[in-house]
Each structure stands twice: as structure tokens, then as C-alpha cells.
Coordinates of N, CA and C in Angstrom, one line a residue:
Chain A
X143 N 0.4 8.3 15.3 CA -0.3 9.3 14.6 C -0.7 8.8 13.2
X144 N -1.9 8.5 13.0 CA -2.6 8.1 11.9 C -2.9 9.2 10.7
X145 N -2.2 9.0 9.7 CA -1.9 10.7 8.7 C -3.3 10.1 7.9
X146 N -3.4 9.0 7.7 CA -4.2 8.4 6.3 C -5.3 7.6 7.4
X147 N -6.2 8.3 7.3 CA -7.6 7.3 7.9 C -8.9 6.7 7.3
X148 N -9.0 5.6 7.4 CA -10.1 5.1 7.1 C -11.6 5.0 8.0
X149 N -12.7 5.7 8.3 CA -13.2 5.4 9.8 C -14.2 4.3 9.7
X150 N -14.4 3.9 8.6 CA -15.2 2.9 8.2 C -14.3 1.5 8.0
X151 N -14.9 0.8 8.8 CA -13.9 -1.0 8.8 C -15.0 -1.9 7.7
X152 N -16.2 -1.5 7.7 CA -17.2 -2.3 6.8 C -18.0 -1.7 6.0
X153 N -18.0 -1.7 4.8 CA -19.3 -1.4 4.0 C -20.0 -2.6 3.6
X154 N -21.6 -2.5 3.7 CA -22.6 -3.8 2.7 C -23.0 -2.8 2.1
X155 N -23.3 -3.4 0.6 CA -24.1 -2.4 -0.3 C -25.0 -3.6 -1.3
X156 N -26.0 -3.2 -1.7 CA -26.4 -4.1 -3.1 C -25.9 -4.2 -4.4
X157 N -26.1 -4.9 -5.0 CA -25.4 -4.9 -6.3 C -26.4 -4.2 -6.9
X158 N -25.5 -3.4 -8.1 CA -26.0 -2.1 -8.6 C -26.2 -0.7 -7.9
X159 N -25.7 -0.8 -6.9 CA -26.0 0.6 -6.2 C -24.6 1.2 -6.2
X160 N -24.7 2.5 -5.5 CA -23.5 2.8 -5.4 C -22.5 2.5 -4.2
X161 N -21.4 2.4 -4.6 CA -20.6 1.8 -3.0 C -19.5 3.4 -2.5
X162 N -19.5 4.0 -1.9 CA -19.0 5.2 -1.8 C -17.9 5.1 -0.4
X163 N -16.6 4.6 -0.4 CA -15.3 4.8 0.6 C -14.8 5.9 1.0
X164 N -14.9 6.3 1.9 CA -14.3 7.5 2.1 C -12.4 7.1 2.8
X165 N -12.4 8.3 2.8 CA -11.1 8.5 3.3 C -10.6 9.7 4.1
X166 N -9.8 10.0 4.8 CA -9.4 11.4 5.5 C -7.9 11.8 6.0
X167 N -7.3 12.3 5.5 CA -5.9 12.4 5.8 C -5.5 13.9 6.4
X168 N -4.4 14.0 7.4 CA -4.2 14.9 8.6 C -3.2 15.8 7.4
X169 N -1.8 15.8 6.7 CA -1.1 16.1 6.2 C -1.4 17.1 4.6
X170 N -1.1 18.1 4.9 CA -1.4 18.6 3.5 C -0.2 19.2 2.6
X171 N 0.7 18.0 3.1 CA 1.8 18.3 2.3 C 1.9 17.3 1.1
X172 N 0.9 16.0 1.6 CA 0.1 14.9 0.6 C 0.4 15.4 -1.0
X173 N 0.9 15.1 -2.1 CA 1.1 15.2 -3.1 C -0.3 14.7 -4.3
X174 N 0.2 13.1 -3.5 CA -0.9 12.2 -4.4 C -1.5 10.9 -4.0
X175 N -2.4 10.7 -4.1 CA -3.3 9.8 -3.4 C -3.9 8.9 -4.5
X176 N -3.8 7.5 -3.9 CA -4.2 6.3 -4.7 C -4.8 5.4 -3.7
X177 N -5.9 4.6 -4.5 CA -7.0 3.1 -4.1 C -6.3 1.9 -4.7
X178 N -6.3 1.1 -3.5 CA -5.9 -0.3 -3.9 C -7.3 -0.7 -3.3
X179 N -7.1 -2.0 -4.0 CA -8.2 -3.1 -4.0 C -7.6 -4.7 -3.4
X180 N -7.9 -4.8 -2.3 CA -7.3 -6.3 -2.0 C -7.6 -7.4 -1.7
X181 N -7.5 -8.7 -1.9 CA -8.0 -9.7 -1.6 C -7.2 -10.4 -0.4
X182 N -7.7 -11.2 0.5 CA -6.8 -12.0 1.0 C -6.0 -12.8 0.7
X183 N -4.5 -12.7 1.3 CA -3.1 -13.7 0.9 C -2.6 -13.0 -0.4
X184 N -3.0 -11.5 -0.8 CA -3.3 -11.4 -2.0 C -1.9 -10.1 -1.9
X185 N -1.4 -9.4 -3.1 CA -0.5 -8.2 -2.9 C -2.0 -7.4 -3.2
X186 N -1.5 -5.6 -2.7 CA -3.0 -5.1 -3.2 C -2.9 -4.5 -4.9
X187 N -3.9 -4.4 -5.5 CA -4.1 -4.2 -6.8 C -4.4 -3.1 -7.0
X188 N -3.4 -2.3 -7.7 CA -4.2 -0.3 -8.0 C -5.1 -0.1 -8.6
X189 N -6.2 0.8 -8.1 CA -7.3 0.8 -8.7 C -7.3 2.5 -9.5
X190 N -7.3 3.4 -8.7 CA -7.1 4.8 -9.5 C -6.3 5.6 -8.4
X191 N -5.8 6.8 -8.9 CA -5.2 7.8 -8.4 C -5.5 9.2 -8.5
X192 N -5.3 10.2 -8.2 CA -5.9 11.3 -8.1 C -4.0 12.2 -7.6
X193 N -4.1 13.0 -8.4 CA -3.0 14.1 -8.3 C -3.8 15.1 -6.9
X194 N -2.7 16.2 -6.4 CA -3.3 17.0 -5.2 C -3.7 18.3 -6.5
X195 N -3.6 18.5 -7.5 CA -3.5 19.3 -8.3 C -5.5 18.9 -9.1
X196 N -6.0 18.1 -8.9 CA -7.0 18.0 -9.6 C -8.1 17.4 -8.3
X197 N -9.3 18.0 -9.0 CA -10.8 17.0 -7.6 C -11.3 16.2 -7.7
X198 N -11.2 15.5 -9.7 CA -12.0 14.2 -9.9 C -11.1 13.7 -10.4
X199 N -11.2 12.3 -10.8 CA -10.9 11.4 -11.7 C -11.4 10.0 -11.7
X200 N -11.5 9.7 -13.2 CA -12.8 8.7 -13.2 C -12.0 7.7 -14.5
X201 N -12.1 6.6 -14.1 CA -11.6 5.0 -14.9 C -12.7 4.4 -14.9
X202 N -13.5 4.0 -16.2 CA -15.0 3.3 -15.9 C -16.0 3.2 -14.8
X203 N -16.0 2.5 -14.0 CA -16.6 2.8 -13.0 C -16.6 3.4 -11.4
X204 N -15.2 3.6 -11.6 CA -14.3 4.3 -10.4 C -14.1 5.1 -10.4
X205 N -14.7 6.4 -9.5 CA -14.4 7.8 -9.6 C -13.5 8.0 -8.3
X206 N -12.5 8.9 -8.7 CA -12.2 9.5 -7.3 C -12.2 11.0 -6.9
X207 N -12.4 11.1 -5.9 CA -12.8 12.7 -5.9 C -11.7 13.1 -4.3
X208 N -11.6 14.2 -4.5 CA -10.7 14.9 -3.4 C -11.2 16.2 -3.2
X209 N -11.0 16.5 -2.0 CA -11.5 18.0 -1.4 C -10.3 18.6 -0.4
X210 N -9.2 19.5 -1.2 CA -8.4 19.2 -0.4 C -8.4 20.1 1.0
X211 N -10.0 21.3 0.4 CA -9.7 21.8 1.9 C -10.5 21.2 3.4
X212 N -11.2 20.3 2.9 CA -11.7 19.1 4.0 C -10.7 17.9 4.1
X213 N -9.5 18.0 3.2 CA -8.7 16.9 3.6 C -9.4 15.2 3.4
X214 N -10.3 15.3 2.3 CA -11.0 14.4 2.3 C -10.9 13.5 1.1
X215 N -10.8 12.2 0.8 CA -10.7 11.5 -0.4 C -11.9 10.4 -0.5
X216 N -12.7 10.2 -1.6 CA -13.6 9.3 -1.4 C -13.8 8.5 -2.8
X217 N -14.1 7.5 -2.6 CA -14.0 6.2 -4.3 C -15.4 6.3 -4.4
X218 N -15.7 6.8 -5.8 CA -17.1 5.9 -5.8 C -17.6 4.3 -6.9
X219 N -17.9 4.2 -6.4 CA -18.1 2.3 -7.8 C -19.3 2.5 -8.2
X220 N -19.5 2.5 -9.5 CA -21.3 2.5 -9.7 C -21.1 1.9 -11.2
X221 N -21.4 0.7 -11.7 CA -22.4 0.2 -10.5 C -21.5 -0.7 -9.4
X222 N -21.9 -1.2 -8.3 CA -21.2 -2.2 -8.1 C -21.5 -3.5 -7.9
X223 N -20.6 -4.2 -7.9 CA -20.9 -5.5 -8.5 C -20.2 -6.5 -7.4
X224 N -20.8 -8.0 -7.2 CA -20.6 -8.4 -6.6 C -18.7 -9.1 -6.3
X225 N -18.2 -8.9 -7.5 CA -16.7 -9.1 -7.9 C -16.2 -7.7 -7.0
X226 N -16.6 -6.7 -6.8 CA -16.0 -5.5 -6.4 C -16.0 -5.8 -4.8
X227 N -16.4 -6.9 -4.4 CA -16.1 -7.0 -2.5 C -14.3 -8.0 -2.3
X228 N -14.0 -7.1 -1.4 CA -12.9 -6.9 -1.3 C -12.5 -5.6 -0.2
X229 N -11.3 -5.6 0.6 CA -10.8 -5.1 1.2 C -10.5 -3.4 0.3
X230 N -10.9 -2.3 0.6 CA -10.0 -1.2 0.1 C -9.3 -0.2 1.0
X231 N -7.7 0.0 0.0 CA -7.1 0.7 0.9 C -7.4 2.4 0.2
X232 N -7.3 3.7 1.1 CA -6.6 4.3 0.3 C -5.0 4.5 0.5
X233 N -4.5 5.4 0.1 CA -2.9 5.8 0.5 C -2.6 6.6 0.0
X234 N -1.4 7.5 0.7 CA -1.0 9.2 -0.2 C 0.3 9.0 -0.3
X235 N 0.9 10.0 -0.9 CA 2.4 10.3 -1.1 C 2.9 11.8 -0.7
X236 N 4.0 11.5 0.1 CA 4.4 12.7 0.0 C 5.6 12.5 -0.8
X237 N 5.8 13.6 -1.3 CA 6.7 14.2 -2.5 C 8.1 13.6 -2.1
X238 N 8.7 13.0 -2.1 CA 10.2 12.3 -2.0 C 10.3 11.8 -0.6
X239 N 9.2 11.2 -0.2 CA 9.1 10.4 1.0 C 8.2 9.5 1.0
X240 N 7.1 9.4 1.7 CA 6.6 8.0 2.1 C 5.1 7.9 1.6
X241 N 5.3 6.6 0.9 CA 3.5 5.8 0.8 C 3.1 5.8 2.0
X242 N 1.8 6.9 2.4 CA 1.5 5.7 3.5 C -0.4 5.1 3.5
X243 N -0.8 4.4 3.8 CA -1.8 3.8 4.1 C -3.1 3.8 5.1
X244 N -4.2 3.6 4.7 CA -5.2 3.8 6.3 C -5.2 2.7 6.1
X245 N -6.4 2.4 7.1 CA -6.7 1.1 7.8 C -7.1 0.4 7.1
X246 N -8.2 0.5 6.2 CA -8.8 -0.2 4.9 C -10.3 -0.4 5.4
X247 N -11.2 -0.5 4.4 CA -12.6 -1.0 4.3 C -12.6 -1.8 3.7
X248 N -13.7 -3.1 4.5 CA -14.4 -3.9 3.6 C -15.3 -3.8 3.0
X249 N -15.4 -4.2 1.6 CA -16.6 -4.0 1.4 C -17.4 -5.3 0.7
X250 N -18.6 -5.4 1.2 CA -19.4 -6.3 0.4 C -20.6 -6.0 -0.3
X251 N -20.6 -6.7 -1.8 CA -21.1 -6.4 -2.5 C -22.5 -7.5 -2.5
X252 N -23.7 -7.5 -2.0 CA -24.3 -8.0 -2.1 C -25.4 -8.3 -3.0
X253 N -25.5 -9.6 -4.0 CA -26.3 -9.8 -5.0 C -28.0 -9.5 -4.8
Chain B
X130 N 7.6 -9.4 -19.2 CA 6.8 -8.4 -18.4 C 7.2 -8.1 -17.4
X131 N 7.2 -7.0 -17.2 CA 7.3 -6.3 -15.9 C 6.6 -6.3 -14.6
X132 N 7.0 -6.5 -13.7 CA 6.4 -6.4 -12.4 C 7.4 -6.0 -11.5
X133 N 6.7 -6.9 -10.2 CA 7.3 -7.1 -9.0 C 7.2 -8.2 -8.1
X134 N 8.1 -9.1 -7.4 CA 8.4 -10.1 -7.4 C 8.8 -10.1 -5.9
X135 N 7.8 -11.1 -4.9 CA 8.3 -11.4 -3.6 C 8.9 -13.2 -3.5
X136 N 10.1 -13.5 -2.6 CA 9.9 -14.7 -2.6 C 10.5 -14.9 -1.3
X137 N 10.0 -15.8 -0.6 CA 9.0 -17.1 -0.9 C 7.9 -16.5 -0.5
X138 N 6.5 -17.2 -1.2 CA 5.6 -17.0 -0.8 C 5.4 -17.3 1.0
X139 N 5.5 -18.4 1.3 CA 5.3 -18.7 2.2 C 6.7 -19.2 3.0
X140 N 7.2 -19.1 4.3 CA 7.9 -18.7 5.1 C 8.1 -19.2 6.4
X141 N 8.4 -20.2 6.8 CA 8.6 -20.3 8.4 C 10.0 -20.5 9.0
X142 N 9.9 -20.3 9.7 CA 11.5 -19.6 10.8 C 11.2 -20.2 12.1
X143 N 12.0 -20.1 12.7 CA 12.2 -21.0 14.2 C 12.5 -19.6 14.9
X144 N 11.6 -19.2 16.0 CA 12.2 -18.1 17.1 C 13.9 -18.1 16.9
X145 N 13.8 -16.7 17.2 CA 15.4 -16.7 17.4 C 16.3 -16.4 16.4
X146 N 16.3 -16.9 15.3 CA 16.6 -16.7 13.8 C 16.0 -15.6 12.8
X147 N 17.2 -15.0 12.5 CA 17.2 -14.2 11.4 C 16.2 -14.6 10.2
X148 N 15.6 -13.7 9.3 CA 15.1 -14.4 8.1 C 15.2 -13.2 6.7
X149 N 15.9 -13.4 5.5 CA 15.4 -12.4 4.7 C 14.6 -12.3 3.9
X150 N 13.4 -11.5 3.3 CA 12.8 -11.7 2.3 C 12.8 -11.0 1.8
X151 N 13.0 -11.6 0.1 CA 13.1 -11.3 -1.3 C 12.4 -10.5 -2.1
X152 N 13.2 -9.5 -2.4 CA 12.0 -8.7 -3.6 C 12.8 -8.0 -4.4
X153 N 12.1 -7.9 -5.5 CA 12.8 -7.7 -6.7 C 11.4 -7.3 -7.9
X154 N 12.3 -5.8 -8.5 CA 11.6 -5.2 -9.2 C 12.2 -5.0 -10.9
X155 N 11.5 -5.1 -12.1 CA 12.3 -4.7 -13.2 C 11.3 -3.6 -14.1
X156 N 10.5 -2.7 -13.3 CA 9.9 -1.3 -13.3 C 10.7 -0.5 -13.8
X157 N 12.0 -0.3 -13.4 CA 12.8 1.3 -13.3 C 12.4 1.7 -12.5
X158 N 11.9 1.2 -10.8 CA 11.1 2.8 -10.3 C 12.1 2.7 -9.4
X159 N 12.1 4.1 -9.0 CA 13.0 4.7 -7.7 C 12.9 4.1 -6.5
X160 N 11.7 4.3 -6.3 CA 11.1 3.8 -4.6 C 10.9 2.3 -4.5
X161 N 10.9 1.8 -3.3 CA 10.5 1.1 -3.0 C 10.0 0.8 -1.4
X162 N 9.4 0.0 -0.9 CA 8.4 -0.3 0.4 C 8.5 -1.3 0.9
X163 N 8.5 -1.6 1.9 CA 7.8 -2.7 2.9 C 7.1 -2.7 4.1
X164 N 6.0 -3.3 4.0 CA 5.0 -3.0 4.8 C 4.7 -4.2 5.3
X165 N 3.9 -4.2 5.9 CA 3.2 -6.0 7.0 C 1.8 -5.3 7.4
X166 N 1.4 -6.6 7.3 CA -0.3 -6.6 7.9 C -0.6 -7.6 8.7
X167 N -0.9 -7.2 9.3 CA -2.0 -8.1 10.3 C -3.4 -8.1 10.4
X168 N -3.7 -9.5 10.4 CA -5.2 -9.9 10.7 C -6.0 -8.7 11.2
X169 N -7.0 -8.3 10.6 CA -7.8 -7.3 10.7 C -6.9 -5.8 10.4
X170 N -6.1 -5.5 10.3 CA -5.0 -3.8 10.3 C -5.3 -3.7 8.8
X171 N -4.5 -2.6 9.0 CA -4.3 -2.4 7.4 C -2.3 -2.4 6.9
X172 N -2.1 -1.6 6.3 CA -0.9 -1.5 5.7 C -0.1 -0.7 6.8
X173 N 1.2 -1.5 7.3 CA 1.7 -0.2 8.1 C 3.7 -0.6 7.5
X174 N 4.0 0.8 7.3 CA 5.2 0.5 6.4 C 6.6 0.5 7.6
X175 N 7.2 -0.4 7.0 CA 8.5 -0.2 8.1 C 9.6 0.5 7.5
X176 N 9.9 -0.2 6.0 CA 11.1 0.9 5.7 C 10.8 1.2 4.2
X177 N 11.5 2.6 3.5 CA 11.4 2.6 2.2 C 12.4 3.1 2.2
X178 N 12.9 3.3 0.5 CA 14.0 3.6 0.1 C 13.8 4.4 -1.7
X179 N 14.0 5.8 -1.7 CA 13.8 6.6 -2.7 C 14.7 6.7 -3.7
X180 N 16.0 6.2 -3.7 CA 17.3 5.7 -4.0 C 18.2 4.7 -4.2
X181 N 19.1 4.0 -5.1 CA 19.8 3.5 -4.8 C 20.9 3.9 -3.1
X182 N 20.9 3.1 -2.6 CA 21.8 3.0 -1.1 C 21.5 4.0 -0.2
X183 N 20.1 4.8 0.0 CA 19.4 5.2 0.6 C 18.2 4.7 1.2
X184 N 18.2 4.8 2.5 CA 16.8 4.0 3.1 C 16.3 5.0 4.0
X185 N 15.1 4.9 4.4 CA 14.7 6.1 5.6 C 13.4 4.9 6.0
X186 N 13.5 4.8 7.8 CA 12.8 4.0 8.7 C 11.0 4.6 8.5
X187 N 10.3 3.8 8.7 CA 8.8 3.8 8.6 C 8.4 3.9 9.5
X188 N 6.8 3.3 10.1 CA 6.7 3.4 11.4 C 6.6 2.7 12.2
X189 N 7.2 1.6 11.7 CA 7.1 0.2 12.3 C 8.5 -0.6 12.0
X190 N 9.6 0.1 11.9 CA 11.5 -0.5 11.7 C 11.8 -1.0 12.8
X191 N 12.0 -0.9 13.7 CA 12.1 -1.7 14.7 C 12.3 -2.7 14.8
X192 N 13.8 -3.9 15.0 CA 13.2 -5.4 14.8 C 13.5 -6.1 13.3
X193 N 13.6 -4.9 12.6 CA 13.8 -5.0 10.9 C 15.1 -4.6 10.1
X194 N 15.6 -5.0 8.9 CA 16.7 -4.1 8.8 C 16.7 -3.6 6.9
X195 N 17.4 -3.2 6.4 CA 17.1 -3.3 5.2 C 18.1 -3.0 4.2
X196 N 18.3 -3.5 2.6 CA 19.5 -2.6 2.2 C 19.3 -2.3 0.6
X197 N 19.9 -1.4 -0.1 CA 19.3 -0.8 -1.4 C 20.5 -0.9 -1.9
X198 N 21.4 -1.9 -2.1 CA 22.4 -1.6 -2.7 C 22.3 -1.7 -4.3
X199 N 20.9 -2.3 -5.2 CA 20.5 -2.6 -6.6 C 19.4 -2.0 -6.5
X200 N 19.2 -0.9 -7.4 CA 18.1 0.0 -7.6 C 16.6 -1.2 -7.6
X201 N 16.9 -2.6 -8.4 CA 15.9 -3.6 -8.7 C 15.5 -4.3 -7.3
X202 N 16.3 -3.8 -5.8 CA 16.3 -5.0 -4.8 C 16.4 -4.4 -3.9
X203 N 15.4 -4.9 -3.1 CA 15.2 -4.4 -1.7 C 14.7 -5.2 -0.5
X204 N 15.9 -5.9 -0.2 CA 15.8 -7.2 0.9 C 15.2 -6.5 2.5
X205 N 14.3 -7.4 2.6 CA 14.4 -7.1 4.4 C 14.9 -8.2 5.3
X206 N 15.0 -7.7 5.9 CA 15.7 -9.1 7.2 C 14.7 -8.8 8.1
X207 N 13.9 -10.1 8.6 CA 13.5 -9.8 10.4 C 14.4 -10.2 11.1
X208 N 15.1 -9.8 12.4 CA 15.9 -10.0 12.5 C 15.1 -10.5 14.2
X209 N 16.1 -11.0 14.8 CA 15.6 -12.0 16.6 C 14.8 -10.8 17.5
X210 N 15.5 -9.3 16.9 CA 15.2 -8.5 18.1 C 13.4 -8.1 17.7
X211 N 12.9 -8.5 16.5 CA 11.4 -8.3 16.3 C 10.5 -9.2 17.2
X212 N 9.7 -8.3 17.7 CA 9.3 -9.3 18.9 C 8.1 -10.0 18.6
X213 N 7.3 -9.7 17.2 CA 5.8 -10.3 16.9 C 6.5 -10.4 15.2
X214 N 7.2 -11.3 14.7 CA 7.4 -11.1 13.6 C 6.5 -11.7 12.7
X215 N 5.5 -12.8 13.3 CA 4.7 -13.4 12.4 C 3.6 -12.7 11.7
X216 N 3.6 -12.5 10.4 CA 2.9 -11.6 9.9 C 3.2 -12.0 7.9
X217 N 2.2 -10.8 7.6 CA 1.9 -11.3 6.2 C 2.8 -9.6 5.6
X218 N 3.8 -9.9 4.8 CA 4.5 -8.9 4.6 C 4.7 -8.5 2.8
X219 N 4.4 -7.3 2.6 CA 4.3 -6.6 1.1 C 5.3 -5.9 0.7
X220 N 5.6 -5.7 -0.3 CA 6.7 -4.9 -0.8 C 5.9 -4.3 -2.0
X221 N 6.8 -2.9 -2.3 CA 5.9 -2.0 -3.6 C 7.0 -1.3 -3.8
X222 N 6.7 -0.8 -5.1 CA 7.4 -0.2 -5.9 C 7.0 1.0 -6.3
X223 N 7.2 2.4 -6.8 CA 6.9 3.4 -7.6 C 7.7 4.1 -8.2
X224 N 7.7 5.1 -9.2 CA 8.1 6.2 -9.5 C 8.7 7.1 -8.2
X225 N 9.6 7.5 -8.3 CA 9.9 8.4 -7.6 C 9.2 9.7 -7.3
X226 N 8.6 9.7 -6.3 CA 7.2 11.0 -6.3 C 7.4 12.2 -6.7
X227 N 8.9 12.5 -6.7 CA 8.8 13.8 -7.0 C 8.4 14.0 -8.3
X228 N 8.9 12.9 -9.3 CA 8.3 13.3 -10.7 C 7.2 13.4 -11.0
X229 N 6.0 13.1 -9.8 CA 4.8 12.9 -10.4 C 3.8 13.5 -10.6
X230 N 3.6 14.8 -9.7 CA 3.2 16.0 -10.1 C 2.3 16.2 -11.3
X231 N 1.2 16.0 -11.5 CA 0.7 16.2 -12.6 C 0.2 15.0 -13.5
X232 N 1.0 14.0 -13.7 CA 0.9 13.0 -14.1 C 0.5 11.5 -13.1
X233 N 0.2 10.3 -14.1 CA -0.5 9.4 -13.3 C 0.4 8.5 -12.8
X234 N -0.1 7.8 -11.8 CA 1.1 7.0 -11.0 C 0.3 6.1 -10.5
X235 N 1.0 4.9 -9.8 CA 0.6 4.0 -8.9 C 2.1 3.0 -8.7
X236 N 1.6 2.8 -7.4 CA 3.1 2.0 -6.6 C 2.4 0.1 -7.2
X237 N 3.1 -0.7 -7.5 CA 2.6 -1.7 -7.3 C 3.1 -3.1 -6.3
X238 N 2.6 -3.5 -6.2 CA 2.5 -4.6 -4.8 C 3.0 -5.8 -5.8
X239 N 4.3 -6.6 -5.1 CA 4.3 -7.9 -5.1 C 3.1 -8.6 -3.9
X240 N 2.8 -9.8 -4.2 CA 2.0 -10.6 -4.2 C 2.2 -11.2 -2.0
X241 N 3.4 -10.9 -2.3 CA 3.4 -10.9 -0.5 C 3.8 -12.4 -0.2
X242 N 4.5 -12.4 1.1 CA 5.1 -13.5 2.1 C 4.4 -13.2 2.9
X243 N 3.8 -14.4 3.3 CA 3.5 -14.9 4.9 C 4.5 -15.5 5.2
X244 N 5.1 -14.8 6.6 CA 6.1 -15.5 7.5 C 5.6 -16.1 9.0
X245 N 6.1 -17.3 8.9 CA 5.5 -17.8 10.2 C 7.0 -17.8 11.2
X246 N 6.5 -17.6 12.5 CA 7.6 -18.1 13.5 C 7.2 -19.2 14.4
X247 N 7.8 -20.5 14.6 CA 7.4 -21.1 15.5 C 8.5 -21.4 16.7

């Protein structure tokens, strides 16, 4: 049972456009939800987080947004750049239990 | 500086044999993780632990074992009965979730072991 989904395995985008990841999780006992960014051979790198208690949050060019009654989580990058291709995960937390993880998207950022 | 620390990077074992790998955190965080990936997958966790000498199985324990006896340390062993142990394996750390409610968080990743069996 896949709690944390990713349904997209690939994104291509241009550079400068926007790159938009979605996400979808089954559980709405989900607390808090966080984007890693990964490279290969690599650990993943945190990129932003989002409380269940708020719908945006934005770090330079990273916004994240949540809709909790579509159970939906989505990253947006703008602009993006060609350094921003890389594997992304999202992942949730439940409250005194477990990280867990979707499948991940790639994305490439094309010059 | 603070982080999180896997070791060895890289890893090979002989079927049949036990292997532990190393991780080690100087965060303060409560939690800890271990996960494995494979070629094309994404993150799938086998065990975590919210506690010192508490652990609770993931979804992928099986084959694996684990122990929390230092809040800083969270060994895993693959152990013979894993039957595909070759794999690229992560460890993370966080805050303990409950506190987080409100405020910002993120777990962070050591850098990861690739373990080979041959």
C-alpha cells in the first residue's frame, strides 16, 4: 500500500519555465510533508517543508503548496534552471511514527 | 558541524555473511531511518526508531535487523536471511515529529552505502 505517491516517473521542462511535481498521499493523519532533491550515489538533500496546518510555503524559488482536502502536495521551481535536474522525492510524517516516501520524479531541466 | 554520517561508503560482502552498517548522528534528533533504493524505485524504509532502545519495523524489515541503544547510533545489520541485499542504502535523522507541529523541520540524509553481494 503506497501512502505517498508520486505518478509521474519523468518531467522535461525548459530552462526558465516552471517545473511543477506533484504528489498524492492516501493518509490524513500525515502531519508534515517535505521535498528532497537527489542526485545519484548521492544522500537526498532537503529542499522545503510544509506543516498540515498551513497551504503555502515558499524558500526562493521553491514553493510548496498542499490541499489537504484533495490530499494533494505539489513543488513549484520558477525559474528553473538547468542545476535543478535531479531526482525528486516527496515524503510525509506521521506524528510519532514514520518518514515515508513516493517513488520520486525526474526531472530535467533543459537549456 | 553537525550532520550525519554513513560508513563505509562503499561495501562488498560475500553471500551468506552478515554485514553492519554504520551511522551516526550529532543533531540531537530523536528519530532515526533506514531505507534502501533500487535502481529506478524510490525510498522504501525498513526500520526506524523514535527513541533511544525503541525501534518499530518499516516496510521492507525482513532480512534486516537493528539496534538504538545510543540516541547518536543506529546500526543495521543485513543479515543471510535478506534475500536481494544488494542495494544502495540511506539513513536520516529528525526531530522527533511530535514536536513539530507548527514549526519547520526536515529529516537529513547521510550520504549513503552501496552494498554489494557477490
Amino acid at each position: 500500500d503506497q501512502q505517498v505517491k508520486q505518478n509521474s516517473p519523468s518531467l522535461s521542462v525548459q530552462e526558465g519555465r516552471i517545473s511543477i511535481l506533484n504528489c498524492d498521499y492516501t493518509n490524513s493523519m500525515f502531519d508534515y510533508f517535505l521535498w528532497y532533491k537527489k542526485y545519484p550515489a548521492e544522500g537526498p538533500t532537503f529542499l522545503i517543508s510544509i506543516s498540515s496546518i498551513k497551504d503555502k510555503n515558499e524558500d526562493g524559488r521553491f514553493t510548496v503548496f498542499l490541499n489537504k482536502s484533495a490530499k494533494h502536495l505539489s513543488l513549484h521551481i520558477v525559474p528553473s534552471q538547468p542545476g535543478d535536474s535531479a531526482v525528486y522525492f516527496c515524503a510525509a510524517i506521521i506524528r510519532g511514527g514514520k518518514l515515508i516516501f513516493g517513488q520520486g520524479t525526474e526531472l530535467s531541466v533543459k537549456p | 558541524d553537525g550532520g550525519i554520517t554513513q560508513s563505509p561508503k562503499y561495501l562488498f560482502r560475500k553471500e551468506g555473511q552478515n554485514v553492519t552498517l554504520s551511522c551516526e548522528q550529532n543533531l540531537n534528533h530523536d528519530a532515526m531511518y533506514w531505507y534502501r533504493q533500487d535502481p529506478g524505485q524510490g525510498l522504501r524504509l525498513i526500520y526506524y526508531s523514535q527513541i533511544v532502545n525503541d525501534f518499530q519495523k518499516g516496510d521492507i524489515a525482513e532480512g534486516y535487523s537493528v539496534s538504538r541503544e545510543k540516541k547518536e547510533s543506529f546500526p543495521l545489520t543485513v543479515t543471510s536471511a535478506q534475500k536481494n541485499p544488494t542495494a544502495f542504502y540511506l539513513c536520516a535523522s529528525s526531530i522527533r515529529s511530535s514536536r513539530l507541529l507548527g514549526g519547520n523541520t526536515e529529516a537529513f540524509f547521510g550520504q549513503g552505502t552501496r552494498l554489494t553481494v557477490v
